[in-house]
mmCIF file of C-alpha atoms in Angstrom:
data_model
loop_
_atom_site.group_PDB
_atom_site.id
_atom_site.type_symbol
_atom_site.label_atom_id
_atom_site.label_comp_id
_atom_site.label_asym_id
_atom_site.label_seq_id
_atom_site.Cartn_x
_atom_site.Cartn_y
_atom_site.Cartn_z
ATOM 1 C CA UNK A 1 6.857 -7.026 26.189
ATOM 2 C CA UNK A 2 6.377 -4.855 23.253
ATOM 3 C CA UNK A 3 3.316 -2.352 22.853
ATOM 4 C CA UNK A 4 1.722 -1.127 19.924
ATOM 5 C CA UNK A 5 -0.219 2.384 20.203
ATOM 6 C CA UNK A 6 -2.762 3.236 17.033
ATOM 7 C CA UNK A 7 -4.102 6.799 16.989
ATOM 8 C CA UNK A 8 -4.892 9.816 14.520
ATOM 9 C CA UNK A 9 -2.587 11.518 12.648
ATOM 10 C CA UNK A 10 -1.552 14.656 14.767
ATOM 11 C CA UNK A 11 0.275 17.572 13.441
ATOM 12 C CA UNK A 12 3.572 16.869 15.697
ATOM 13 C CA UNK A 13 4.126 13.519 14.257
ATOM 14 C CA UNK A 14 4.796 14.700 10.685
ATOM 15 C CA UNK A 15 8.380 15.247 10.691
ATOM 16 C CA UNK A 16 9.323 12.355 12.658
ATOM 17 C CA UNK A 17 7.356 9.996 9.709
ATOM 18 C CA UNK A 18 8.817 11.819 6.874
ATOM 19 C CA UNK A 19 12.194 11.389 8.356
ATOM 20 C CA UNK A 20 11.367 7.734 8.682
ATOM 21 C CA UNK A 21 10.813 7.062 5.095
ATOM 22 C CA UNK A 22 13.656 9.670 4.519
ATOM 23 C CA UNK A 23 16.082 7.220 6.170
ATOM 24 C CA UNK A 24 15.191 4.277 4.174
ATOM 25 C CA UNK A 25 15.570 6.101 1.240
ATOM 26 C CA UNK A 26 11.670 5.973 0.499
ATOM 27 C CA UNK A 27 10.461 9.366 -1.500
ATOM 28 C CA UNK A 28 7.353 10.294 1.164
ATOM 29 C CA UNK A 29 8.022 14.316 2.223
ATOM 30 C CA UNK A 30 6.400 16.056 5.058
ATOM 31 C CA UNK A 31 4.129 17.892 2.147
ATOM 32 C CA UNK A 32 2.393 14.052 1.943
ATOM 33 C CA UNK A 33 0.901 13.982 5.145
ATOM 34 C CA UNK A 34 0.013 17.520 5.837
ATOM 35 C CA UNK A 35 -2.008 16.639 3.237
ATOM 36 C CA UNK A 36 -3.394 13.606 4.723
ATOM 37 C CA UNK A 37 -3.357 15.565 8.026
ATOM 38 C CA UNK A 38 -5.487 18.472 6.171
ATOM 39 C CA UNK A 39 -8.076 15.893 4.693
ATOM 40 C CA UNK A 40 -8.093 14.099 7.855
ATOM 41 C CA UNK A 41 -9.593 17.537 9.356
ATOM 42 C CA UNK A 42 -11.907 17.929 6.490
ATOM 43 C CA UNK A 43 -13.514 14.873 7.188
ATOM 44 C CA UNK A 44 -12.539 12.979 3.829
ATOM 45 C CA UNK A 45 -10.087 10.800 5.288
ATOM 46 C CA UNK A 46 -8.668 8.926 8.669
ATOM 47 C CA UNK A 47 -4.889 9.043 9.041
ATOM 48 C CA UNK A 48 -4.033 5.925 11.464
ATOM 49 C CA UNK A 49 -0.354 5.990 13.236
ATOM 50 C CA UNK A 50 0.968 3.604 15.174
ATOM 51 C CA UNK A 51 3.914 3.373 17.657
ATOM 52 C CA UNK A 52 5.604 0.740 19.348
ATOM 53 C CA UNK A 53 7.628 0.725 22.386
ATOM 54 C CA UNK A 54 8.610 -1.781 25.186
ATOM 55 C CA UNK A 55 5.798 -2.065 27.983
ATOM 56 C CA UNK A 56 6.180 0.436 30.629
ATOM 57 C CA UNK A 57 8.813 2.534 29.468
ATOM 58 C CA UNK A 58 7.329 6.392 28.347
ATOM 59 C CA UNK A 59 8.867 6.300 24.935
ATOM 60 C CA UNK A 60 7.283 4.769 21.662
ATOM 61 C CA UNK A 61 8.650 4.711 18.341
ATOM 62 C CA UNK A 62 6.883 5.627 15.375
ATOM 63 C CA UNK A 63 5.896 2.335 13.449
ATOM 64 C CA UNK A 64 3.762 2.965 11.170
ATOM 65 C CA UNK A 65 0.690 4.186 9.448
ATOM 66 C CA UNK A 66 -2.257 3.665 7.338
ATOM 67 C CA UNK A 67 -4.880 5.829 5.705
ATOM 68 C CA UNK A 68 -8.916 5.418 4.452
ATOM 69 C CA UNK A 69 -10.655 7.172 2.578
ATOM 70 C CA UNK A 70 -14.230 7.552 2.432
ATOM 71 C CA UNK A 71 -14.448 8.470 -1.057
ATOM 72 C CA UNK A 72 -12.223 6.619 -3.616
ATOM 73 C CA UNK A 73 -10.135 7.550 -6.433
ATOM 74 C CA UNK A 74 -11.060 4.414 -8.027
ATOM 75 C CA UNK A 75 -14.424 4.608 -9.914
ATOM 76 C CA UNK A 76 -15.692 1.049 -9.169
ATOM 77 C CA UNK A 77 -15.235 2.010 -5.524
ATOM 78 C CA UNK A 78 -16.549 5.809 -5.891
ATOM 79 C CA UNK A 79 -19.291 4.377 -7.891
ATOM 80 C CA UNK A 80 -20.729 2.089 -4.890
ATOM 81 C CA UNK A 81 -19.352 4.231 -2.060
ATOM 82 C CA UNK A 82 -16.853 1.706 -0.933
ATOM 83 C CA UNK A 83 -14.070 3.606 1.350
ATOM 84 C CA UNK A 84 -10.934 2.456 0.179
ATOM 85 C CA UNK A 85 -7.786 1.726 2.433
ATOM 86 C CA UNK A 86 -5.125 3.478 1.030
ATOM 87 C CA UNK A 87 -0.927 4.096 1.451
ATOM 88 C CA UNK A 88 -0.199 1.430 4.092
ATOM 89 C CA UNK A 89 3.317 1.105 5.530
ATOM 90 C CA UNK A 90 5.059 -0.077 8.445
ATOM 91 C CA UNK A 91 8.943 0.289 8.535
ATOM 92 C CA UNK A 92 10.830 -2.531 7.931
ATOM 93 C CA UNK A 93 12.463 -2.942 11.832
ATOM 94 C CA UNK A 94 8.437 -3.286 13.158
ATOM 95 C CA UNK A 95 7.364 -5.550 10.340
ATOM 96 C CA UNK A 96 5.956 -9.033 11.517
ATOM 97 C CA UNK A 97 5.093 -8.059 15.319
ATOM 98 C CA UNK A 98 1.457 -7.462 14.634
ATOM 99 C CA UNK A 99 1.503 -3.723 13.865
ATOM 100 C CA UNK A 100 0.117 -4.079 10.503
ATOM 101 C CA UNK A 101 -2.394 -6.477 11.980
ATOM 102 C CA UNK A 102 -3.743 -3.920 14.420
ATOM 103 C CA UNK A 103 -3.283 -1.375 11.780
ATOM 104 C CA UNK A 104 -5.303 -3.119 9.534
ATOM 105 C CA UNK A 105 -8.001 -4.111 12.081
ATOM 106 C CA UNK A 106 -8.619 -0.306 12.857
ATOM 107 C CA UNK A 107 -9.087 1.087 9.727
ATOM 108 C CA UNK A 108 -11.610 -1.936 8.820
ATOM 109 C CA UNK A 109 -13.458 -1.149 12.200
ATOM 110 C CA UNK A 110 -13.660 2.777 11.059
ATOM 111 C CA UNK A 111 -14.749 1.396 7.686
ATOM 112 C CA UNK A 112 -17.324 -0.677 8.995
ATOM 113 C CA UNK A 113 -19.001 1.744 10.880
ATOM 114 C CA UNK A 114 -20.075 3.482 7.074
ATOM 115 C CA UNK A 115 -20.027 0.458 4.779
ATOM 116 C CA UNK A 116 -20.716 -3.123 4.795
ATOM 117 C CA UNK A 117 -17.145 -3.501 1.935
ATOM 118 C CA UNK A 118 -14.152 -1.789 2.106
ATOM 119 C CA UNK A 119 -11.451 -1.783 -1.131
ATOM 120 C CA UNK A 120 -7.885 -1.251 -1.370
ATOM 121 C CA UNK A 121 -5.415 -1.765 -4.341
ATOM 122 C CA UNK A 122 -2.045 -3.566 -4.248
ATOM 123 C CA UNK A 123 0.810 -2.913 -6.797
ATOM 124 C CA UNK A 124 2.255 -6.140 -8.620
ATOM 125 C CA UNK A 125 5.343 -5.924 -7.902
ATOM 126 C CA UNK A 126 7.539 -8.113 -5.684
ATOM 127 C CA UNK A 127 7.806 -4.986 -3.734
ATOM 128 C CA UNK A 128 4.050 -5.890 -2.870
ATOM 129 C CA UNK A 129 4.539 -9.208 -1.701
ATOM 130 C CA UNK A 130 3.941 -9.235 1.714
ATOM 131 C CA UNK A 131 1.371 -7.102 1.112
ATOM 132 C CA UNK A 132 -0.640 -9.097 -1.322
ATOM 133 C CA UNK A 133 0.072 -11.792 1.192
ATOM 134 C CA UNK A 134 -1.785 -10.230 4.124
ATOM 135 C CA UNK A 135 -4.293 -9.228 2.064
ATOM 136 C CA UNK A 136 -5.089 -12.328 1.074
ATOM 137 C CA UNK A 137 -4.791 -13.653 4.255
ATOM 138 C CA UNK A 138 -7.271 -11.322 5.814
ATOM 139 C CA UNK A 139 -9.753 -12.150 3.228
ATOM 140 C CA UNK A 140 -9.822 -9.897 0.501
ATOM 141 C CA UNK A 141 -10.203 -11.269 -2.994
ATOM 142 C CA UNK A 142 -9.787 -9.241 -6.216
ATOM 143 C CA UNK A 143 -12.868 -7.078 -7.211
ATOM 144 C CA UNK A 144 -12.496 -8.985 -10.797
ATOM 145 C CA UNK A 145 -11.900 -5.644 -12.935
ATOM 146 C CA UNK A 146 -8.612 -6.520 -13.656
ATOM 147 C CA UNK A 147 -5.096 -4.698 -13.749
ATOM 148 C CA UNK A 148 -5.239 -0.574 -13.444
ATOM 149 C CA UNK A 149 -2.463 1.504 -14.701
ATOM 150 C CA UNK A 150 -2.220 5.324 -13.707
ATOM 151 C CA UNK A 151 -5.896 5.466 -12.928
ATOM 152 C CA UNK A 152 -7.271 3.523 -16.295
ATOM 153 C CA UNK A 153 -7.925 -0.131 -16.528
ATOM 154 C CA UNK A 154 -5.793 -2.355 -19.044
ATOM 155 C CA UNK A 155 -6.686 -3.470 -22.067
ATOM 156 C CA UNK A 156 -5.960 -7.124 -23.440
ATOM 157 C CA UNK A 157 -2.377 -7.003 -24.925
ATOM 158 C CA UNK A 158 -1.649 -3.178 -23.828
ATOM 159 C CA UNK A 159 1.957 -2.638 -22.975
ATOM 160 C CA UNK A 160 2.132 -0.840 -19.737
ATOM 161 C CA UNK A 161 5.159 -0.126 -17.678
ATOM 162 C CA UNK A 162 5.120 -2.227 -14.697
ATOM 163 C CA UNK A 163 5.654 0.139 -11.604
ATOM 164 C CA UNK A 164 4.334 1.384 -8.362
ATOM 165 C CA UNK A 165 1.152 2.592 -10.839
ATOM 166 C CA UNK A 166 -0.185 -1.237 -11.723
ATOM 167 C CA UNK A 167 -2.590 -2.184 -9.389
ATOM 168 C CA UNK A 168 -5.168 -4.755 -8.426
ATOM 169 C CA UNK A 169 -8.448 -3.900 -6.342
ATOM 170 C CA UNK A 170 -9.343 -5.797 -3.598
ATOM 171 C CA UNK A 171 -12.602 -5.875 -1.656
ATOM 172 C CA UNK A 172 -13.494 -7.192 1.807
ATOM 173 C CA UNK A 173 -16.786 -7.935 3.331
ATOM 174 C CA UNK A 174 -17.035 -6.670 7.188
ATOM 175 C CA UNK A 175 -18.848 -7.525 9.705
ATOM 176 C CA UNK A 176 -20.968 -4.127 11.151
#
Protein backbone atom coordinates (compact mmCIF):
# COMPACT_ATOMS: atom_id res chain seq x y z
CA UNK A 1 0.00 0.00 0.00
CA UNK A 2 1.37 3.29 -0.93
CA UNK A 3 1.76 6.31 1.63
CA UNK A 4 1.73 9.81 1.06
CA UNK A 5 3.61 12.14 3.75
CA UNK A 6 2.73 16.19 3.47
CA UNK A 7 4.97 18.44 5.58
CA UNK A 8 6.90 21.91 5.48
CA UNK A 9 9.48 22.70 3.36
CA UNK A 10 12.79 21.90 5.31
CA UNK A 11 16.14 23.06 4.31
CA UNK A 12 17.50 19.32 3.54
CA UNK A 13 14.92 18.66 0.98
CA UNK A 14 16.06 21.37 -1.47
CA UNK A 15 18.48 19.61 -3.52
CA UNK A 16 16.71 16.47 -3.81
CA UNK A 17 13.48 18.71 -5.46
CA UNK A 18 15.64 20.71 -7.66
CA UNK A 19 17.22 17.59 -8.92
CA UNK A 20 13.74 16.30 -9.51
CA UNK A 21 12.66 18.92 -11.87
CA UNK A 22 16.36 18.85 -13.10
CA UNK A 23 15.74 15.30 -14.38
CA UNK A 24 12.68 16.01 -16.27
CA UNK A 25 14.24 18.68 -17.86
CA UNK A 26 11.95 21.32 -15.97
CA UNK A 27 13.99 24.84 -15.35
CA UNK A 28 13.22 25.01 -11.23
CA UNK A 29 17.00 25.55 -9.46
CA UNK A 30 17.74 25.11 -5.85
CA UNK A 31 17.85 29.23 -5.76
CA UNK A 32 13.68 28.75 -6.21
CA UNK A 33 13.00 27.23 -3.09
CA UNK A 34 15.50 28.68 -0.77
CA UNK A 35 13.50 31.31 -1.61
CA UNK A 36 10.30 29.75 -0.82
CA UNK A 37 12.15 28.15 2.14
CA UNK A 38 13.30 31.87 3.26
CA UNK A 39 9.64 33.30 2.93
CA UNK A 40 8.32 30.28 4.46
CA UNK A 41 10.46 31.45 7.68
CA UNK A 42 9.34 34.96 7.31
CA UNK A 43 5.95 34.07 7.69
CA UNK A 44 4.71 35.18 4.08
CA UNK A 45 4.32 31.87 2.75
CA UNK A 46 3.74 27.86 3.50
CA UNK A 47 5.93 25.55 1.42
CA UNK A 48 3.95 22.04 1.42
CA UNK A 49 6.13 18.75 0.35
CA UNK A 50 4.98 15.63 -0.01
CA UNK A 51 6.55 12.11 -0.24
CA UNK A 52 5.38 8.86 -1.09
CA UNK A 53 6.66 5.54 -0.28
CA UNK A 54 5.28 1.93 0.12
CA UNK A 55 3.66 1.35 3.70
CA UNK A 56 6.12 0.26 6.19
CA UNK A 57 9.24 0.52 4.50
CA UNK A 58 11.58 3.75 6.07
CA UNK A 59 12.14 5.33 2.72
CA UNK A 60 9.80 7.93 0.91
CA UNK A 61 10.30 9.56 -2.26
CA UNK A 62 9.92 13.06 -2.85
CA UNK A 63 6.52 13.63 -4.76
CA UNK A 64 5.74 16.72 -4.75
CA UNK A 65 4.97 20.17 -3.57
CA UNK A 66 2.79 23.10 -3.36
CA UNK A 67 3.06 26.63 -2.05
CA UNK A 68 0.43 29.59 -0.52
CA UNK A 69 0.82 32.63 -0.08
CA UNK A 70 -0.83 34.87 2.20
CA UNK A 71 -0.39 37.90 0.27
CA UNK A 72 -0.87 37.75 -3.56
CA UNK A 73 0.88 39.02 -6.47
CA UNK A 74 -2.33 39.39 -8.12
CA UNK A 75 -4.13 42.69 -7.24
CA UNK A 76 -7.75 41.37 -7.23
CA UNK A 77 -6.48 38.88 -4.66
CA UNK A 78 -4.05 41.45 -2.70
CA UNK A 79 -6.87 43.82 -2.88
CA UNK A 80 -9.39 41.49 -0.74
CA UNK A 81 -6.68 39.57 1.12
CA UNK A 82 -7.35 36.33 -0.59
CA UNK A 83 -4.10 33.93 -0.08
CA UNK A 84 -3.41 32.57 -3.27
CA UNK A 85 -2.15 28.90 -3.96
CA UNK A 86 0.68 29.17 -5.96
CA UNK A 87 3.53 26.80 -8.08
CA UNK A 88 1.86 23.39 -7.69
CA UNK A 89 3.60 20.27 -9.03
CA UNK A 90 3.75 16.71 -8.55
CA UNK A 91 6.19 14.65 -10.79
CA UNK A 92 4.84 12.88 -13.42
CA UNK A 93 5.62 8.98 -11.91
CA UNK A 94 3.21 10.10 -8.60
CA UNK A 95 0.56 11.80 -10.69
CA UNK A 96 -3.04 10.28 -10.26
CA UNK A 97 -2.48 8.41 -6.75
CA UNK A 98 -4.02 11.16 -4.72
CA UNK A 99 -0.92 13.24 -3.91
CA UNK A 100 -2.18 16.29 -5.49
CA UNK A 101 -5.47 15.61 -3.77
CA UNK A 102 -3.93 15.65 -0.31
CA UNK A 103 -1.71 18.36 -1.49
CA UNK A 104 -4.41 20.38 -2.40
CA UNK A 105 -6.56 19.61 0.69
CA UNK A 106 -3.68 20.97 2.99
CA UNK A 107 -2.96 24.07 1.64
CA UNK A 108 -6.92 24.87 1.50
CA UNK A 109 -7.08 23.77 5.27
CA UNK A 110 -3.98 26.34 6.04
CA UNK A 111 -5.93 28.80 3.90
CA UNK A 112 -9.00 28.42 5.67
CA UNK A 113 -7.79 28.99 8.90
CA UNK A 114 -7.15 33.05 7.59
CA UNK A 115 -9.78 33.43 4.88
CA UNK A 116 -13.15 32.31 4.02
CA UNK A 117 -11.68 32.25 -0.33
CA UNK A 118 -8.60 31.19 -1.47
CA UNK A 119 -7.30 32.04 -5.39
CA UNK A 120 -4.92 30.47 -7.60
CA UNK A 121 -4.17 31.04 -11.38
CA UNK A 122 -3.82 28.36 -14.09
CA UNK A 123 -1.86 28.90 -17.40
CA UNK A 124 -3.87 28.09 -20.73
CA UNK A 125 -1.95 25.95 -22.10
CA UNK A 126 -2.44 22.23 -22.75
CA UNK A 127 0.43 21.97 -20.44
CA UNK A 128 -2.33 23.04 -17.82
CA UNK A 129 -4.76 20.55 -18.52
CA UNK A 130 -4.90 18.40 -15.81
CA UNK A 131 -4.57 21.13 -13.83
CA UNK A 132 -7.48 23.18 -14.97
CA UNK A 133 -9.19 19.85 -14.67
CA UNK A 134 -8.73 19.40 -10.92
CA UNK A 135 -9.40 22.69 -10.40
CA UNK A 136 -12.48 22.56 -11.70
CA UNK A 137 -13.23 19.54 -10.18
CA UNK A 138 -12.55 20.75 -6.71
CA UNK A 139 -14.76 23.65 -7.23
CA UNK A 140 -13.08 26.60 -8.24
CA UNK A 141 -14.64 28.76 -10.91
CA UNK A 142 -12.92 31.71 -12.65
CA UNK A 143 -12.86 35.02 -10.61
CA UNK A 144 -14.46 36.62 -14.00
CA UNK A 145 -11.48 39.23 -14.63
CA UNK A 146 -10.45 37.57 -17.51
CA UNK A 147 -7.00 36.45 -19.12
CA UNK A 148 -3.62 38.02 -17.32
CA UNK A 149 -0.44 38.26 -19.17
CA UNK A 150 2.93 38.99 -17.25
CA UNK A 151 1.08 40.52 -14.36
CA UNK A 152 -1.49 42.90 -16.52
CA UNK A 153 -4.91 41.92 -17.60
CA UNK A 154 -5.75 41.64 -21.47
CA UNK A 155 -7.35 43.85 -23.40
CA UNK A 156 -10.08 42.93 -26.13
CA UNK A 157 -8.10 42.08 -29.36
CA UNK A 158 -4.45 42.47 -27.67
CA UNK A 159 -1.97 40.09 -29.15
CA UNK A 160 -0.18 38.39 -26.38
CA UNK A 161 2.20 35.53 -26.60
CA UNK A 162 0.61 32.52 -25.29
CA UNK A 163 3.06 30.97 -22.64
CA UNK A 164 3.56 29.87 -19.13
CA UNK A 165 2.68 33.92 -18.39
CA UNK A 166 -1.30 33.71 -19.55
CA UNK A 167 -3.27 32.96 -16.78
CA UNK A 168 -6.77 32.62 -15.44
CA UNK A 169 -7.73 33.28 -11.63
CA UNK A 170 -9.64 31.00 -9.87
CA UNK A 171 -11.38 31.36 -6.52
CA UNK A 172 -12.76 28.80 -4.05
CA UNK A 173 -15.09 29.21 -1.21
CA UNK A 174 -13.94 27.08 2.06
CA UNK A 175 -15.50 25.90 4.62
CA UNK A 176 -13.74 27.44 8.18
Amino acid sequence: MTVCKIRLLEPADIAPIAAAFAALGWDKPASQYEQYFSEQETGQRVVLVAHSGVQNLPILEFAGYVTLCWQSHYPPFREQNIPEIVDFNVLPKFRRQGIGAALMDEAERRAAARSAIVGLGVGMTADYGSAQRMYAKRGYIPDGRGLYSRGQPVQYGQSVPVDDDLVLYFTKELSR
